Coordinates of C-alpha atoms and ligand atoms in Angstrom, one line a residue:
X1380 CA 97.1 109.7 80.8
X1381 CA 95.0 109.2 83.9
X1382 CA 95.5 105.6 85.0
X1383 CA 93.2 103.7 87.5
X1384 CA 95.5 101.2 89.3
X1385 CA 93.7 98.3 90.9
X1386 CA 95.7 96.5 93.6
X1387 CA 98.1 99.4 93.7
X1388 CA 99.1 98.8 97.3
X1389 CA 100.5 95.4 96.4
X1390 CA 104.0 94.3 95.5
X1391 CA 104.1 94.9 91.8
X1392 CA 101.4 97.6 91.9
X1393 CA 103.3 99.9 94.3
X1394 CA 106.4 99.8 92.2
X1395 CA 104.4 100.5 89.1
X1396 CA 102.7 103.5 90.7
X1397 CA 106.2 105.0 91.2
X1398 CA 107.1 104.4 87.6
X1399 CA 103.8 105.8 86.3
X1400 CA 104.3 109.0 88.1
X1401 CA 107.9 109.3 87.1
X1402 CA 106.7 109.0 83.5
X1403 CA 104.2 111.8 83.8
X1404 CA 101.0 109.8 84.3
X1405 CA 98.3 110.8 86.8
X1406 CA 97.1 107.9 89.0
X1407 CA 94.1 106.9 91.0
X1408 CA 94.7 103.8 93.2
X1409 CA 92.2 101.4 94.6
X1410 CA 92.9 98.4 96.9
X1411 CA 91.1 96.6 99.7
X1412 CA 94.3 95.6 101.5
X1413 CA 93.4 91.9 101.3
X1414 CA 97.2 91.2 100.9
X1415 CA 98.8 94.6 101.5
X1416 CA 99.2 97.5 103.9
X1417 CA 98.2 101.2 103.8
X1418 CA 101.9 102.1 104.5
X1419 CA 102.8 101.0 101.0
X1420 CA 100.7 103.9 99.6
X1421 CA 102.3 106.4 102.0
X1422 CA 105.7 105.2 101.0
X1423 CA 105.0 105.5 97.3
X1424 CA 103.9 109.0 97.9
X1425 CA 107.2 109.7 99.8
X1426 CA 109.3 108.2 97.0
X1427 CA 107.6 110.3 94.2
X1428 CA 107.1 113.4 96.5
X1429 CA 103.5 113.7 95.2
X1430 CA 100.0 113.0 96.5
X1431 CA 97.5 111.1 94.6
X1432 CA 93.9 109.8 95.3
X1433 CA 93.7 106.4 97.0
X1434 CA 90.3 104.8 97.6
X1435 CA 89.9 101.7 99.8
X1436 CA 87.3 99.5 97.9
X1437 CA 86.8 95.9 97.0
X1438 CA 86.5 96.0 93.2
X1439 CA 84.0 93.1 93.3
X1440 CA 81.7 95.8 94.7
X1441 CA 80.0 97.1 91.5
X1442 CA 78.7 100.4 93.0
X1443 CA 82.0 101.3 94.6
X1444 CA 83.9 100.7 91.4
X1445 CA 81.3 102.7 89.4
X1446 CA 81.7 105.6 91.8
X1447 CA 85.5 105.7 91.5
X1448 CA 85.2 105.7 87.6
X1449 CA 82.5 108.4 87.7
X1450 CA 84.5 110.6 90.2
X1451 CA 87.9 110.2 88.6
X1452 CA 87.3 109.5 84.9
X1453 CA 90.4 107.4 84.1
X1454 CA 91.6 106.9 80.5
X1455 CA 93.1 103.5 81.2
X1456 CA 93.2 100.8 83.8
X1457 CA 96.0 98.6 85.1
X1458 CA 94.5 95.6 86.8
X1459 CA 96.8 94.1 89.5
X1460 CA 94.1 93.3 92.0
X1461 CA 93.8 89.6 92.6
X1462 CA 94.6 86.7 95.0
X1463 CA 97.8 85.0 94.1
X1464 CA 98.8 82.2 96.4
X1465 CA 98.9 78.9 94.5
X1466 CA 98.6 76.5 97.5
X1467 CA 95.7 78.6 99.0
X1468 CA 93.9 78.6 95.7
X1469 CA 93.9 74.8 95.8
X1470 CA 92.3 74.7 99.3
X1471 CA 89.8 77.6 98.7
X1472 CA 89.3 77.6 94.9
X1473 CA 85.9 79.3 95.0
X1474 CA 87.4 82.4 96.8
X1475 CA 90.0 82.6 94.0
X1476 CA 87.5 82.2 91.2
X1477 CA 85.1 84.6 92.7
X1478 CA 87.6 87.3 93.6
X1479 CA 89.8 87.2 90.5
X1480 CA 87.1 86.6 87.9
X1481 CA 84.2 88.7 89.4
X1482 CA 86.6 91.7 89.8
X1483 CA 87.7 91.4 86.2
X1484 CA 84.2 91.2 84.8
X1485 CA 83.1 94.1 87.0
X1486 CA 86.0 96.1 85.7
X1487 CA 85.2 95.4 82.1
X1488 CA 81.6 96.4 82.6
X1489 CA 82.7 99.6 84.4
X1490 CA 85.2 100.4 81.6
X1491 CA 82.5 100.0 78.9
X1492 CA 80.0 102.1 80.9
X1493 CA 82.5 104.9 81.5
X1494 CA 84.1 104.8 78.0
X1495 CA 87.5 103.7 79.3
X1496 CA 89.3 102.2 76.3
X1497 CA 92.5 100.6 77.5
X1498 CA 93.2 97.8 80.0
X1499 CA 96.6 96.3 81.1
X1500 CA 96.1 93.0 82.8
X1501 CA 98.4 91.1 85.2
X1502 CA 98.7 87.6 83.8
X1503 CA 101.4 85.1 84.6
X1504 CA 103.8 82.6 83.0
X1505 CA 101.8 80.1 85.0
X1506 CA 99.3 80.0 82.1
X1507 CA 101.9 78.0 80.0
X1508 CA 101.9 74.2 80.3
X1509 CA 105.1 72.8 81.9
X1510 CA 105.9 70.5 79.0
X1511 CA 106.6 73.3 76.5
X1512 CA 109.9 73.7 74.8
X1513 CA 112.0 76.5 76.3
X1514 CA 112.0 79.5 75.9
X1515 CA 108.3 80.1 76.2
X1516 CA 106.8 82.3 73.5
X1517 CA 103.4 83.9 73.5
X1518 CA 102.3 81.0 71.2
X1519 CA 103.5 78.2 73.6
X1520 CA 100.8 75.8 74.7
X1521 CA 98.7 77.1 77.5
X1522 CA 97.1 75.1 80.4
X1523 CA 97.3 75.2 84.2
X1524 CA 97.7 72.9 87.2
X1525 CA 95.9 74.9 89.9
X1526 CA 92.9 77.2 90.4
X1527 CA 95.0 80.4 90.6
X1528 CA 96.5 79.6 87.2
X1529 CA 93.1 78.9 85.8
X1530 CA 91.8 82.3 87.0
X1531 CA 94.6 84.0 84.9
X1532 CA 93.8 81.7 81.9
X1533 CA 90.1 82.5 82.2
X1534 CA 90.5 86.2 82.7
X1535 CA 92.7 86.4 79.6
X1536 CA 89.9 84.7 77.6
X1537 CA 87.2 86.9 79.2
X1538 CA 89.1 90.1 78.5
X1539 CA 89.9 89.0 74.9
X1540 CA 86.2 88.2 74.2
X1541 CA 85.0 91.4 75.8
X1542 CA 87.4 93.7 74.0
X1543 CA 86.6 92.0 70.7
X1544 CA 82.8 92.4 71.2
X1545 CA 83.1 96.0 72.3
X1546 CA 85.5 97.1 69.5
X1547 CA 87.5 100.3 69.3
X1548 CA 89.4 99.4 72.6
X1549 CA 92.4 97.4 73.6
X1550 CA 93.9 95.2 76.3
X1551 CA 97.5 94.1 76.9
X1552 CA 97.9 90.8 78.7
X1553 CA 101.2 90.8 80.5
X1554 CA 102.5 87.4 81.4
X1555 CA 105.0 88.0 84.2
X1556 CA 107.8 85.5 84.8
X1557 CA 109.3 85.5 88.4
X1558 CA 109.2 89.0 89.9
X1559 CA 112.0 89.7 92.5
X1560 CA 113.7 92.7 94.1
X1561 CA 112.5 95.9 95.6
X1562 CA 112.6 99.6 95.0
X1563 CA 116.2 100.9 95.3
X1564 CA 115.2 103.2 98.2
X1565 CA 114.5 100.1 100.3
X1566 CA 111.2 101.5 101.4
X1567 CA 108.8 99.4 99.3
X1568 CA 109.1 95.7 98.5
X1569 CA 107.5 92.3 98.8
X1570 CA 105.8 91.7 102.1
X1571 CA 104.5 88.1 102.1
X1572 CA 102.1 87.2 104.9
X1573 CA 103.2 84.1 106.9
X1574 CA 105.8 81.8 105.5
X1575 CA 106.8 82.8 102.0
X1576 CA 106.1 80.4 99.1
X1577 CA 108.5 82.0 96.6
X1578 CA 112.2 81.5 96.6
X1579 CA 113.8 84.9 97.1
X1580 CA 111.6 86.1 100.0
X1581 CA 112.3 82.8 101.7
X1582 CA 116.0 83.1 101.0
X1583 CA 116.3 86.6 102.3
X1584 CA 114.3 85.8 105.4
X1585 CA 116.7 82.9 106.0
X1586 CA 119.7 85.2 105.6
X1587 CA 118.2 87.6 108.1
X1588 CA 117.8 84.7 110.6
X1589 CA 114.0 84.2 110.5
X1590 CA 114.4 80.6 109.2
X1591 CA 117.1 78.1 110.2
X1592 CA 117.7 77.1 106.6
X1593 CA 116.4 77.4 103.1
X1594 CA 114.9 74.2 101.6
X1595 CA 116.2 73.7 98.1
X1596 CA 113.2 71.9 96.7
X1597 CA 114.8 69.4 94.4
X1598 CA 118.4 69.0 93.1
X1599 CA 117.7 66.1 90.7
X1600 CA 116.3 68.1 87.8
X1601 CA 117.8 67.9 84.3
X1602 CA 119.7 71.2 84.8
X1603 CA 123.5 71.8 85.1
X1604 CA 123.5 71.8 88.9
X1605 CA 120.2 69.8 89.3
X1606 CA 118.2 72.7 90.8
X1607 CA 115.2 74.4 89.3
X1608 CA 115.8 77.2 86.7
X1609 CA 113.5 80.3 86.5
X1610 CA 113.5 83.6 84.7
X1611 CA 113.7 86.1 87.6
X1612 CA 112.9 89.7 86.7
X1613 CA 113.4 92.8 88.8
X1614 CA 110.1 94.3 89.9
X1615 CA 111.2 97.8 88.7
X1616 CA 111.7 96.3 85.2
X1617 CA 108.2 94.9 85.4
X1618 CA 107.0 98.4 86.3
X1619 CA 108.5 100.0 83.3
X1620 CA 106.9 97.2 81.2
X1621 CA 103.5 98.6 82.3
X1622 CA 104.4 102.1 81.2
X1623 CA 105.4 100.7 77.8
X1624 CA 102.2 98.6 77.6
X1625 CA 100.1 101.7 78.1
X1626 CA 101.7 103.4 75.2
X1627 CA 101.2 100.3 73.0
X1628 CA 97.6 100.0 74.1
X1629 CA 96.7 103.5 72.9
X1630 CA 97.9 102.5 69.3
X1631 CA 96.2 99.2 68.8
X1632 CA 92.8 97.4 69.1
X1633 CA 92.0 94.0 70.5
X1634 CA 93.8 91.9 73.2
X1635 CA 97.6 91.3 72.9
X1636 CA 99.6 88.9 75.2
X1637 CA 103.2 89.7 76.0
X1638 CA 105.9 87.8 78.0
X1639 CA 107.7 90.1 80.5
X1640 CA 110.9 88.2 81.4
X1641 CA 114.6 88.6 80.9
X1642 CA 115.1 85.6 78.7
X1643 CA 117.7 84.2 81.0
X1644 CA 117.4 81.4 83.5
X1645 CA 119.0 81.2 87.0
X1646 CA 119.2 78.1 89.1
X1647 CA 118.4 78.0 92.9
X1648 CA 122.0 77.3 93.8
X1649 CA 123.2 80.1 91.5
X1650 CA 120.8 82.5 93.2
X1651 CA 122.0 81.5 96.7
X1652 CA 125.7 81.9 95.8
X1653 CA 125.3 85.2 94.1
X1654 CA 123.1 86.5 96.9
X1655 CA 125.8 85.6 99.4
X1656 CA 128.5 87.2 97.4
X1657 CA 126.6 90.5 96.7
X1658 CA 125.4 91.0 100.3
X1659 CA 128.2 89.4 102.3
X1660 CA 125.9 87.1 104.2
X1661 CA 125.5 83.3 104.6
X1662 CA 122.4 81.5 103.4
X1663 CA 122.2 78.1 105.1
X1664 CA 120.3 75.6 102.9
X1665 CA 119.4 72.0 102.7
X1666 CA 118.4 69.9 99.7
X1667 CA 114.9 68.5 100.1
X1668 CA 112.4 66.6 97.9
X1669 CA 110.9 68.3 94.9
X1670 CA 107.7 70.4 95.5
X1671 CA 104.8 68.5 94.0
X1672 CA 103.8 69.8 90.6
X1673 CA 107.1 71.8 90.1
X1674 CA 108.8 72.0 86.8
X1675 CA 112.5 72.0 86.2
X1676 CA 113.0 74.9 83.8
X1677 CA 111.0 77.9 82.8
X1678 CA 112.1 81.0 81.0
X1679 CA 110.7 83.5 78.6
X1680 CA 111.4 84.5 75.1
X1681 CA 110.8 88.3 75.5
X1682 CA 111.4 89.1 71.8
X1683 CA 107.8 90.2 71.2
X1684 CA 108.0 92.8 74.1
X1685 CA 111.4 94.0 72.8
X1686 CA 110.0 94.6 69.4
X1687 CA 106.5 95.9 69.9
X1688 CA 106.6 97.4 73.4
X1689 CA 110.2 98.7 72.9
X1690 CA 110.8 97.4 76.3
X1691 CA 113.7 95.4 77.8
X1692 CA 114.6 94.2 81.4
X1693 CA 117.8 96.1 82.2
X1694 CA 118.5 95.4 85.9
X1695 CA 121.0 92.7 86.8
X1696 CA 120.4 89.8 89.3
X1697 CA 123.0 91.4 91.5
X1698 CA 121.0 94.7 91.7
X1699 CA 117.8 92.6 92.5
X1700 CA 119.6 90.8 95.4
X1701 CA 121.1 94.0 96.8
X1702 CA 117.7 95.8 96.6
X1703 CA 116.0 92.8 98.3
X1704 CA 118.5 92.7 101.1
X1705 CA 118.2 96.5 101.6
X1706 CA 114.4 96.1 101.9
X1707 CA 114.6 93.0 104.1
X1708 CA 117.1 94.5 106.6
X1709 CA 115.4 97.9 106.7
X1710 CA 112.0 96.2 107.2
X1711 CA 112.5 92.8 108.8
X1712 CA 108.8 92.6 109.5
X1713 CA 107.7 94.1 106.2
X1714 CA 105.2 97.0 106.6
X1715 CA 104.4 95.9 110.2
X1716 CA 107.5 97.7 111.5
Ligands
LIG2795 P1 99.9 91.4 95.8 O1 99.1 90.5 96.5 O2 101.1 92.1 96.5 O3 99.0 92.6 95.2 C1 97.7 92.4 94.8 C2 96.8 93.5 95.4 O4 95.5 93.4 95.1 C3 96.9 93.5 97.0 O5 97.3 94.7 97.4 C4 95.5 93.1 97.4 O6 95.1 93.7 98.6 C5 94.7 93.6 96.2 N1 93.4 93.0 96.0 C6 93.1 91.7 95.9 N2 91.8 91.5 95.6 C7 91.2 92.7 95.6 C8 89.9 93.2 95.4 N3 88.9 92.3 95.2 N4 89.7 94.5 95.5 C9 90.7 95.4 95.7 N5 91.9 95.0 95.9 C10 92.2 93.7 95.8 O7 100.4 90.7 94.5 P2 101.5 91.1 93.4 O8 102.6 90.2 93.5 O9 101.7 92.6 93.4 O10 100.7 90.7 92.1 C11 99.9 91.6 91.3 C12 99.2 90.9 90.2 O11 100.2 90.2 89.4 C13 98.3 89.8 90.7 O12 97.1 89.8 89.9 C14 99.1 88.5 90.6 O13 98.3 87.4 90.4 C15 99.9 88.8 89.3 N6 101.2 88.1 89.2 C16 102.0 88.1 90.3 C17 103.2 87.3 90.2 C18 104.2 87.3 91.4 O14 105.0 86.4 91.5 N7 104.2 88.3 92.3 C19 103.5 86.6 89.1 C20 102.6 86.6 88.0 C21 101.4 87.4 88.1
LIG2796 C1 105.5 80.0 91.7 C2 104.1 79.6 91.4 C3 103.6 80.3 90.1 C4 103.9 81.8 90.2 C5 105.4 82.0 90.4 C6 105.7 83.5 90.6 C7 103.8 77.4 92.3 C8 103.6 75.9 92.0 N1 103.9 78.2 91.3 O1 106.3 79.4 90.7 O2 102.2 80.1 89.9 O3 103.5 82.4 88.9 O4 105.7 81.4 91.7 O5 105.1 84.0 91.7 O6 103.8 77.8 93.5 N2 112.4 76.9 95.5 C9 113.2 76.4 96.5 N3 112.9 76.6 97.8 C10 111.8 77.3 98.2 C11 111.0 77.8 97.2 C12 111.3 77.6 95.9 O7 114.2 75.7 96.2 O8 111.7 77.5 99.4 C13 112.7 76.6 94.1 C14 111.5 76.0 93.3 O9 111.6 74.6 93.3 C15 111.8 76.6 91.9 C16 112.4 78.0 92.2 O10 112.9 77.9 93.6 O11 112.8 75.9 91.2 C17 111.4 79.2 92.1 O12 110.3 78.9 93.0 P1 109.1 80.0 93.2 O13 109.7 81.2 93.6 O14 108.1 79.3 94.0 O15 108.5 80.2 91.7 P2 107.8 79.2 90.6 O16 108.1 77.8 91.0 O17 108.3 79.6 89.3

């Protein structure tokens, strides 16, 4: 299959490019480096030992996207491109709605024009309301608390409607839980700009000495140790989920949501202690107030993906923490080094 990967220089996209090539797919990658670095593409090529076309475009640019589709004639698209910082989406919502929604509509039009039948979309567990019972299934109640989340919610709806109206085509909506880890080579990984918002990048930057201590944002939740519980999934497991999703997309019609998670929750303190043990480092931390809007517990029921995608997360938290540490220590300044 020839796969057009939008946002393929990013964190999840770069790991998925590796897995696609390993599984015999041909890839064409586009990105505008809004939140990534050209080095990620070079390093993917080094890992797989293969060249592939990369085109620097903004996929909100209709003509540029049209040209890529005409030149490369993909059979399928994986759409990672998007802005993803929750707090930033609250301060500049129109940038988020414009970038994430216009790009998706553009892509759907280009796919129809060029007869591309299958789309895999990066959605998020953030589309589920915080007051659902756990674990979250694909039928749990949806609703968001910030513009970023709403862009995912709206894109899911737009894709579902577009696929239905067009007919004889399919979309897989992958709702990722909390991606962590890095490629085992230590050459590609998450490279957050500025101070990281997410737990593991902040934790590993603290372990390497970039921050004095890790704020543990809330220890009064209704959980065994009081800290927040999430479903952390290794980014390489997420990547294999996309390969499985392509196979599924070729067999079905319509739009189908799937949770990609492990089904297991880990607390903040559990993560700190296991990370320290696995990597032989200290992570200084301090309990602080809760983050506004945070929920105590969130984890997936991944049964639908097990059954229909024939996919399971297989990597352990220990592997994810070791891989993160390898990436962090080899590249203390991310791709800037
Ligand atoms: P990322 O920022 O590392 O990757 C996104 C890539 O898209 C970046 O390389 C960026 O430069 C590119 N991009 C953005 N807008 C573009 C545009 N208009 N044209 C071309 N390229 C553009 O993020 P990621 O963590 O790899 O996430 C990939 C997708 O998964 C995103 O859609 C994100 O919202 C979604 N997601 C991420 C997480 C997470 O925690 N990382 C969780 C759930 C869902
Ligand atoms: C965040 C995003 C969500 C996104 C998800 C995965 C918010 C409100 N939500 O959710 O939209 O889909 O990341 O990218 O930002 N924590 C600390 N100290 C820190 C950072 C986090 O203790 O410095 C705690 C949090 O309270 C939480 C856990 O660690 O319990 C995980 O936090 P985080 O990595 O930000 O993920 P989410 O809260 O799930």
